[in-house]
Short mmCIF file of C-alpha atoms in Angstrom, two decimals:
data_model
loop_
_atom_site.label_atom_id
_atom_site.label_comp_id
_atom_site.label_asym_id
_atom_site.label_seq_id
_atom_site.Cartn_x
_atom_site.Cartn_y
_atom_site.Cartn_z
CA UNK A 1 -9.66 -15.86 22.85
CA UNK A 2 -10.45 -14.02 19.62
CA UNK A 3 -6.99 -14.80 18.23
CA UNK A 4 -7.29 -18.46 19.25
CA UNK A 5 -10.75 -18.75 17.67
CA UNK A 6 -9.55 -17.06 14.47
CA UNK A 7 -6.64 -19.50 14.21
CA UNK A 8 -8.90 -22.52 14.73
CA UNK A 9 -11.41 -21.24 12.17
CA UNK A 10 -8.77 -20.76 9.52
CA UNK A 11 -7.19 -24.17 10.30
CA UNK A 12 -10.61 -25.81 9.95
CA UNK A 13 -11.18 -23.96 6.66
CA UNK A 14 -7.88 -25.04 5.17
CA UNK A 15 -8.26 -28.65 6.38
CA UNK A 16 -11.63 -28.65 4.67
CA UNK A 17 -9.96 -27.34 1.52
CA UNK A 18 -7.45 -30.21 1.63
CA UNK A 19 -10.19 -32.79 2.26
CA UNK A 20 -12.23 -31.32 -0.61
CA UNK A 21 -9.27 -31.35 -3.05
CA UNK A 22 -8.30 -34.91 -2.18
CA UNK A 23 -11.89 -36.26 -2.30
CA UNK A 24 -12.62 -34.41 -5.56
CA UNK A 25 -9.58 -35.99 -7.18
CA UNK A 26 -10.72 -39.45 -6.08
CA UNK A 27 -14.43 -39.02 -6.86
CA UNK A 28 -13.78 -37.42 -10.26
CA UNK A 29 -12.82 -40.89 -11.54
CA UNK A 30 -16.07 -42.45 -10.27
CA UNK A 31 -18.82 -39.82 -10.62
CA UNK A 32 -20.08 -37.62 -13.47
CA UNK A 33 -19.50 -33.90 -12.99
CA UNK A 34 -23.16 -33.07 -12.34
CA UNK A 35 -23.22 -35.55 -9.45
CA UNK A 36 -19.81 -34.48 -8.19
CA UNK A 37 -20.90 -30.85 -7.91
CA UNK A 38 -23.73 -31.91 -5.62
CA UNK A 39 -21.10 -32.78 -2.90
CA UNK A 40 -20.03 -29.19 -2.15
CA UNK A 41 -23.68 -28.06 -2.54
CA UNK A 42 -24.73 -30.56 0.14
CA UNK A 43 -21.87 -29.40 2.40
CA UNK A 44 -23.03 -25.75 2.13
CA UNK A 45 -26.61 -26.75 2.94
CA UNK A 46 -25.32 -28.63 5.99
CA UNK A 47 -23.53 -25.42 7.08
CA UNK A 48 -26.85 -23.59 7.05
CA UNK A 49 -28.35 -25.98 9.64
CA UNK A 50 -25.19 -26.06 11.71
CA UNK A 51 -25.29 -22.24 12.05
CA UNK A 52 -29.05 -22.22 12.61
CA UNK A 53 -29.04 -24.77 15.42
CA UNK A 54 -25.45 -24.72 16.68
CA UNK A 55 -24.37 -21.07 16.87
CA UNK A 56 -25.84 -19.02 19.70
CA UNK A 57 -27.09 -15.51 19.09
CA UNK A 58 -25.09 -12.65 20.56
CA UNK A 59 -26.68 -11.57 23.84
CA UNK A 60 -26.02 -7.85 23.22
CA UNK A 61 -27.32 -6.61 19.85
CA UNK A 62 -26.30 -3.11 18.81
CA UNK A 63 -29.54 -2.50 16.88
CA UNK A 64 -29.71 0.06 14.11
CA UNK A 65 -31.21 0.22 10.61
CA UNK A 66 -30.06 -0.98 7.23
CA UNK A 67 -28.26 1.69 5.22
CA UNK A 68 -29.87 0.84 1.88
CA UNK A 69 -28.37 3.72 -0.05
CA UNK A 70 -24.89 2.98 1.23
CA UNK A 71 -25.29 -0.69 0.41
CA UNK A 72 -26.37 0.10 -3.17
CA UNK A 73 -23.48 2.56 -3.74
CA UNK A 74 -20.72 0.29 -2.45
CA UNK A 75 -22.21 -2.70 -4.28
CA UNK A 76 -22.23 -0.80 -7.61
CA UNK A 77 -18.70 0.36 -6.92
CA UNK A 78 -17.32 -3.12 -6.25
CA UNK A 79 -19.26 -4.71 -9.15
CA UNK A 80 -17.98 -2.04 -11.55
CA UNK A 81 -14.37 -2.27 -10.28
CA UNK A 82 -14.06 -6.02 -10.24
CA UNK A 83 -16.03 -6.36 -13.50
CA UNK A 84 -13.71 -3.89 -15.23
CA UNK A 85 -10.66 -5.78 -13.99
CA UNK A 86 -12.09 -9.09 -15.23
CA UNK A 87 -12.77 -7.62 -18.68
CA UNK A 88 -9.31 -6.12 -18.76
CA UNK A 89 -7.73 -9.49 -17.98
CA UNK A 90 -9.76 -11.04 -20.84
CA UNK A 91 -9.56 -8.25 -23.40
CA UNK A 92 -6.24 -6.66 -22.61
CA UNK A 93 -5.20 -3.17 -21.36
CA UNK A 94 -6.32 -1.50 -24.56
CA UNK A 95 -10.04 -2.21 -23.91
CA UNK A 96 -11.73 1.13 -23.17
CA UNK A 97 -14.82 -0.46 -21.63
CA UNK A 98 -12.63 -2.14 -18.98
CA UNK A 99 -10.96 1.15 -18.04
CA UNK A 100 -14.31 2.97 -17.94
CA UNK A 101 -15.71 0.40 -15.50
CA UNK A 102 -12.62 0.55 -13.27
CA UNK A 103 -12.75 4.39 -13.18
CA UNK A 104 -16.48 4.33 -12.52
CA UNK A 105 -16.01 1.89 -9.65
CA UNK A 106 -13.31 4.09 -8.11
CA UNK A 107 -15.35 7.29 -8.54
CA UNK A 108 -18.45 5.77 -6.87
CA UNK A 109 -16.43 5.52 -3.65
CA UNK A 110 -16.62 9.31 -3.32
CA UNK A 111 -20.45 9.63 -3.04
CA UNK A 112 -20.48 6.51 -0.89
CA UNK A 113 -18.00 8.05 1.57
CA UNK A 114 -19.93 11.34 1.70
CA UNK A 115 -23.18 9.49 2.28
CA UNK A 116 -21.64 7.38 5.12
CA UNK A 117 -20.20 10.44 6.81
CA UNK A 118 -23.64 12.03 6.98
CA UNK A 119 -25.61 8.94 7.91
CA UNK A 120 -26.56 8.38 11.58
CA UNK A 121 -26.16 4.60 11.27
CA UNK A 122 -23.73 4.03 8.35
CA UNK A 123 -23.19 0.69 6.70
CA UNK A 124 -19.42 1.27 6.99
CA UNK A 125 -18.00 3.92 9.30
CA UNK A 126 -15.41 5.32 6.93
CA UNK A 127 -13.78 7.14 9.85
CA UNK A 128 -12.17 3.80 10.69
CA UNK A 129 -9.89 4.25 7.69
CA UNK A 130 -8.38 7.28 9.50
CA UNK A 131 -7.62 5.28 12.64
CA UNK A 132 -3.82 4.81 13.11
CA UNK A 133 -4.54 1.30 14.36
CA UNK A 134 -6.92 0.23 11.58
CA UNK A 135 -5.80 1.67 8.30
CA UNK A 136 -2.54 -0.30 8.30
CA UNK A 137 -4.60 -3.47 8.88
CA UNK A 138 -6.90 -2.75 5.96
CA UNK A 139 -3.96 -1.82 3.72
CA UNK A 140 -2.09 -4.97 4.82
CA UNK A 141 -5.17 -7.02 3.93
CA UNK A 142 -5.27 -5.50 0.42
CA UNK A 143 -1.57 -6.12 -0.12
CA UNK A 144 -1.85 -9.60 1.28
CA UNK A 145 -4.72 -10.37 -1.09
CA UNK A 146 -2.24 -9.88 -3.97
CA UNK A 147 -0.36 -13.08 -3.05
CA UNK A 148 -2.96 -15.23 -1.27
CA UNK A 149 -5.64 -14.76 -3.94
CA UNK A 150 -3.72 -13.76 -7.01
CA UNK A 151 -0.65 -15.93 -7.17
CA UNK A 152 -1.95 -19.44 -6.75
CA UNK A 153 -2.97 -20.05 -10.38
CA UNK A 154 0.36 -18.81 -11.76
CA UNK A 155 2.26 -21.03 -9.38
CA UNK A 156 0.32 -24.07 -10.43
CA UNK A 157 0.83 -23.35 -14.12
CA UNK A 158 4.54 -22.72 -13.55
CA UNK A 159 4.81 -26.15 -11.89
CA UNK A 160 3.13 -27.85 -14.87
CA UNK A 161 5.28 -26.08 -17.50
CA UNK A 162 7.91 -28.37 -19.05
CA UNK A 163 11.40 -26.92 -18.60
CA UNK A 164 12.88 -29.16 -21.32
CA UNK A 165 10.57 -27.48 -23.85
CA UNK A 166 10.32 -23.87 -22.67
CA UNK A 167 13.44 -23.46 -20.55
CA UNK A 168 11.58 -22.84 -17.29
CA UNK A 169 9.07 -24.60 -15.07
CA UNK A 170 9.08 -27.91 -13.24
CA UNK A 171 7.31 -30.22 -15.67
CA UNK A 172 5.37 -31.63 -12.72
CA UNK A 173 2.61 -34.11 -13.21
CA UNK A 174 -0.94 -33.37 -12.00
CA UNK A 175 -0.33 -35.52 -8.88
CA UNK A 176 2.92 -33.71 -8.12
CA UNK A 177 1.25 -30.36 -8.58
CA UNK A 178 -1.60 -31.39 -6.26
CA UNK A 179 1.03 -32.35 -3.64
CA UNK A 180 2.63 -28.97 -4.08
CA UNK A 181 -0.66 -27.14 -3.57
CA UNK A 182 -1.65 -29.46 -0.69
CA UNK A 183 1.65 -28.78 1.05
CA UNK A 184 1.01 -25.04 0.69
CA UNK A 185 -2.46 -25.35 2.11
CA UNK A 186 -1.13 -27.48 4.96
CA UNK A 187 1.43 -24.81 5.75
CA UNK A 188 -1.48 -22.32 5.97
CA UNK A 189 -2.94 -24.54 8.68
CA UNK A 190 0.35 -24.53 10.53
CA UNK A 191 0.62 -20.75 10.33
CA UNK A 192 -2.93 -20.24 11.52
CA UNK A 193 -2.43 -22.55 14.50
CA UNK A 194 0.90 -20.94 15.41
CA UNK A 195 -0.52 -17.41 15.42
CA UNK A 196 -2.34 -17.53 18.81
CA UNK A 197 0.59 -19.38 20.36
CA UNK A 198 3.23 -16.89 19.17
CA UNK A 199 1.13 -13.94 20.49
CA UNK A 200 1.59 -15.37 24.01
CA UNK A 201 5.25 -14.33 23.86
CA UNK A 202 5.32 -11.38 21.42
CA UNK A 203 2.80 -8.68 20.67
CA UNK A 204 0.23 -9.22 17.87
CA UNK A 205 1.83 -6.32 15.99
CA UNK A 206 5.22 -8.02 15.93
CA UNK A 207 3.53 -11.29 14.93
CA UNK A 208 1.87 -9.52 11.96
CA UNK A 209 5.19 -8.04 10.93
CA UNK A 210 6.79 -11.45 11.15
CA UNK A 211 4.07 -13.12 9.13
CA UNK A 212 4.27 -10.50 6.40
CA UNK A 213 8.01 -10.89 6.32
CA UNK A 214 7.67 -14.70 5.88
CA UNK A 215 5.39 -14.13 2.92
CA UNK A 216 7.84 -11.63 1.41
CA UNK A 217 10.80 -14.01 1.90
CA UNK A 218 8.90 -16.95 0.45
CA UNK A 219 8.03 -15.20 -2.79
CA UNK A 220 11.33 -13.31 -3.22
CA UNK A 221 13.17 -16.65 -2.85
CA UNK A 222 11.50 -17.66 -6.15
CA UNK A 223 13.69 -15.19 -7.97
CA UNK A 224 16.96 -17.15 -7.43
CA UNK A 225 15.42 -20.56 -6.48
CA UNK A 226 12.89 -21.94 -8.96
CA UNK A 227 14.71 -24.62 -10.86
CA UNK A 228 13.56 -27.78 -9.11
CA UNK A 229 10.65 -29.21 -7.15
CA UNK A 230 12.26 -28.95 -3.72
CA UNK A 231 13.10 -25.27 -4.18
CA UNK A 232 9.60 -24.35 -5.23
CA UNK A 233 8.09 -26.45 -2.42
CA UNK A 234 10.32 -24.81 0.19
CA UNK A 235 9.43 -21.34 -1.05
CA UNK A 236 5.69 -22.11 -0.99
CA UNK A 237 5.85 -23.54 2.56
CA UNK A 238 7.62 -20.44 3.87
CA UNK A 239 5.09 -18.14 2.21
CA UNK A 240 2.27 -20.48 3.33
CA UNK A 241 3.18 -20.35 7.03
CA UNK A 242 3.15 -16.54 6.89
CA UNK A 243 -0.03 -16.47 4.85
CA UNK A 244 -1.86 -18.73 7.32
CA UNK A 245 -0.85 -16.51 10.23
CA UNK A 246 -2.06 -13.41 8.34
CA UNK A 247 -5.40 -14.99 7.39
CA UNK A 248 -6.04 -15.61 11.07
CA UNK A 249 -4.39 -12.44 12.38
CA UNK A 250 -5.97 -9.74 10.25
CA UNK A 251 -9.64 -10.19 11.29
CA UNK A 252 -8.56 -10.57 14.97
CA UNK A 253 -6.36 -7.46 14.74
CA UNK A 254 -9.20 -5.46 13.15
CA UNK A 255 -11.63 -6.63 15.85
CA UNK A 256 -9.20 -5.65 18.60
CA UNK A 257 -8.58 -2.17 17.17
CA UNK A 258 -12.15 -1.31 16.13
CA UNK A 259 -14.79 0.34 18.33
CA UNK A 260 -16.95 -2.26 20.14
CA UNK A 261 -19.99 -1.58 17.94
CA UNK A 262 -17.97 -1.85 14.71
CA UNK A 263 -16.07 -5.12 15.21
CA UNK A 264 -18.26 -6.97 12.68
CA UNK A 265 -17.77 -4.22 10.06
CA UNK A 266 -13.99 -4.05 10.68
CA UNK A 267 -13.45 -7.81 10.37
CA UNK A 268 -15.65 -7.92 7.27
CA UNK A 269 -13.65 -5.06 5.69
CA UNK A 270 -10.42 -7.06 6.03
CA UNK A 271 -11.91 -9.76 3.78
CA UNK A 272 -13.49 -7.25 1.35
CA UNK A 273 -10.24 -5.29 0.92
CA UNK A 274 -8.30 -8.55 0.59
CA UNK A 275 -10.66 -9.65 -2.19
CA UNK A 276 -10.20 -6.35 -4.04
CA UNK A 277 -6.41 -6.72 -3.74
CA UNK A 278 -6.69 -10.22 -5.16
CA UNK A 279 -8.89 -9.01 -8.05
CA UNK A 280 -6.39 -6.34 -8.97
CA UNK A 281 -3.52 -8.81 -8.70
CA UNK A 282 -5.33 -11.36 -10.90
CA UNK A 283 -5.76 -8.74 -13.59
CA UNK A 284 -2.13 -7.58 -13.37
CA UNK A 285 -0.73 -11.10 -13.32
CA UNK A 286 -2.93 -12.17 -16.21
CA UNK A 287 -1.68 -9.27 -18.30
CA UNK A 288 1.95 -9.88 -17.21
CA UNK A 289 1.83 -13.54 -18.15
CA UNK A 290 0.49 -12.65 -21.59
CA UNK A 291 2.54 -9.53 -22.03
CA UNK A 292 5.48 -11.28 -23.63
CA UNK A 293 3.43 -13.65 -25.73
CA UNK A 294 6.30 -14.12 -28.10
CA UNK A 295 8.18 -16.08 -25.44
CA UNK A 296 5.30 -18.40 -24.75
CA UNK A 297 3.76 -20.89 -27.09
CA UNK A 298 0.97 -23.40 -26.82
CA UNK A 299 1.29 -25.58 -23.70
CA UNK A 300 2.40 -22.96 -21.18
CA UNK A 301 0.46 -20.25 -19.39
CA UNK A 302 2.89 -17.40 -19.99
CA UNK A 303 6.36 -16.05 -20.37
CA UNK A 304 9.14 -16.44 -17.80
CA UNK A 305 9.20 -12.65 -17.41
CA UNK A 306 5.55 -12.84 -16.40
CA UNK A 307 6.25 -15.36 -13.68
CA UNK A 308 9.08 -13.20 -12.40
CA UNK A 309 6.67 -10.32 -12.25
CA UNK A 310 4.25 -12.40 -10.15
CA UNK A 311 6.96 -13.38 -7.67
CA UNK A 312 8.36 -9.85 -7.48
CA UNK A 313 5.00 -8.18 -6.92
CA UNK A 314 3.95 -10.69 -4.32
CA UNK A 315 7.20 -10.35 -2.44
CA UNK A 316 7.40 -6.58 -2.54
CA UNK A 317 3.72 -6.04 -1.52
CA UNK A 318 4.26 -8.29 1.50
CA UNK A 319 7.44 -6.47 2.39
CA UNK A 320 5.59 -3.15 2.10
CA UNK A 321 2.90 -4.49 4.47
CA UNK A 322 5.59 -5.42 7.02
CA UNK A 323 7.04 -1.87 6.83
CA UNK A 324 3.61 -0.25 7.22
CA UNK A 325 2.79 -2.40 10.27
CA UNK A 326 5.96 -1.08 11.97
CA UNK A 327 4.24 2.33 12.21
CA UNK A 328 1.17 0.99 13.98
CA UNK A 329 0.86 1.98 17.70
CA UNK A 330 2.73 -0.56 19.79
CA UNK A 331 -0.34 -1.86 21.72
CA UNK A 332 -2.90 -1.43 18.91
CA UNK A 333 -3.86 -5.10 18.63
CA UNK A 334 -3.35 -6.10 22.22
CA UNK A 335 -6.14 -7.09 24.62
CA UNK A 336 -8.53 -4.25 25.48
CA UNK A 337 -7.63 -4.37 29.16
CA UNK A 338 -3.91 -3.97 28.33
CA UNK A 339 -4.58 -1.02 26.04
CA UNK A 340 -6.82 0.68 28.54
CA UNK A 341 -4.28 0.15 31.31
CA UNK A 342 -1.58 1.67 29.14
CA UNK A 343 -3.84 4.66 28.39
CA UNK A 344 -4.46 5.19 32.10
CA UNK A 345 -0.69 5.14 32.84
CA UNK A 346 -0.04 7.68 30.13
#
């Protein structure tokens, strides 16, 4: 049920993204920007009331107290880390302030972990990172964030780059590029919906390995196949199906493997780690695209070598995630009753 619900949630999210993109393109011609921005604001306000009146409270609350010190430490760590990466993308790798912020963010994890280990009701039970069933999920989420959050802008700019001028790119129009992105998002919906169906026949672990492999195949195919619209579209659809399955699978896998009182923390950590992975990738990809500035001139986002770096990093990180998931216990993400039964047999 958790896997099915996760798939439906992701599918609804991506369908909303498609509807928003299409409606924004249509309304942009009719409304001024200040009025147009009120549309997503109204949608978020509507979500507040939907949750307030439509979502039932959990009958069994775990209780506890807010770990204020832990919240402050991890917030400062994430703000410093992501802020440093943003400055580095803007100012280049020679900027000392950027490196100082990144190092500070990483070092703040140490006092945070020590505080959490000694706290009776920690914000994040860091012992979960030692679990053989959970640490591969968190690491997979971080590696997956590289492609799902870091690669979309470079793919769009590559599509818009005129090959007749720069020797690479598709020279696609804005409408063709929107179709490309829309097809990718639609493939995410397909992957998310297929995830709970596939796990009826194969284990969730095998499904995660297969989804990661699809992402790896999709991005590595860019290396030989990037010369025309159909090739790029095919690659993005393959990667999109795998990405959609992973978006749905990772929170469900974390919930299945986490202790009952830590399911909310575990599922939240998959998104947090994925965001950090995306932030690191955005910085690296930004530097890679600007690294060979001599090859790029006005009118294109970066050099061809930079785009190759994006495809290669996305493909290899997804392949690494598939390899790591192969070492997860066989029944790690299966239903609790199945795991307990297997434990009794052993």
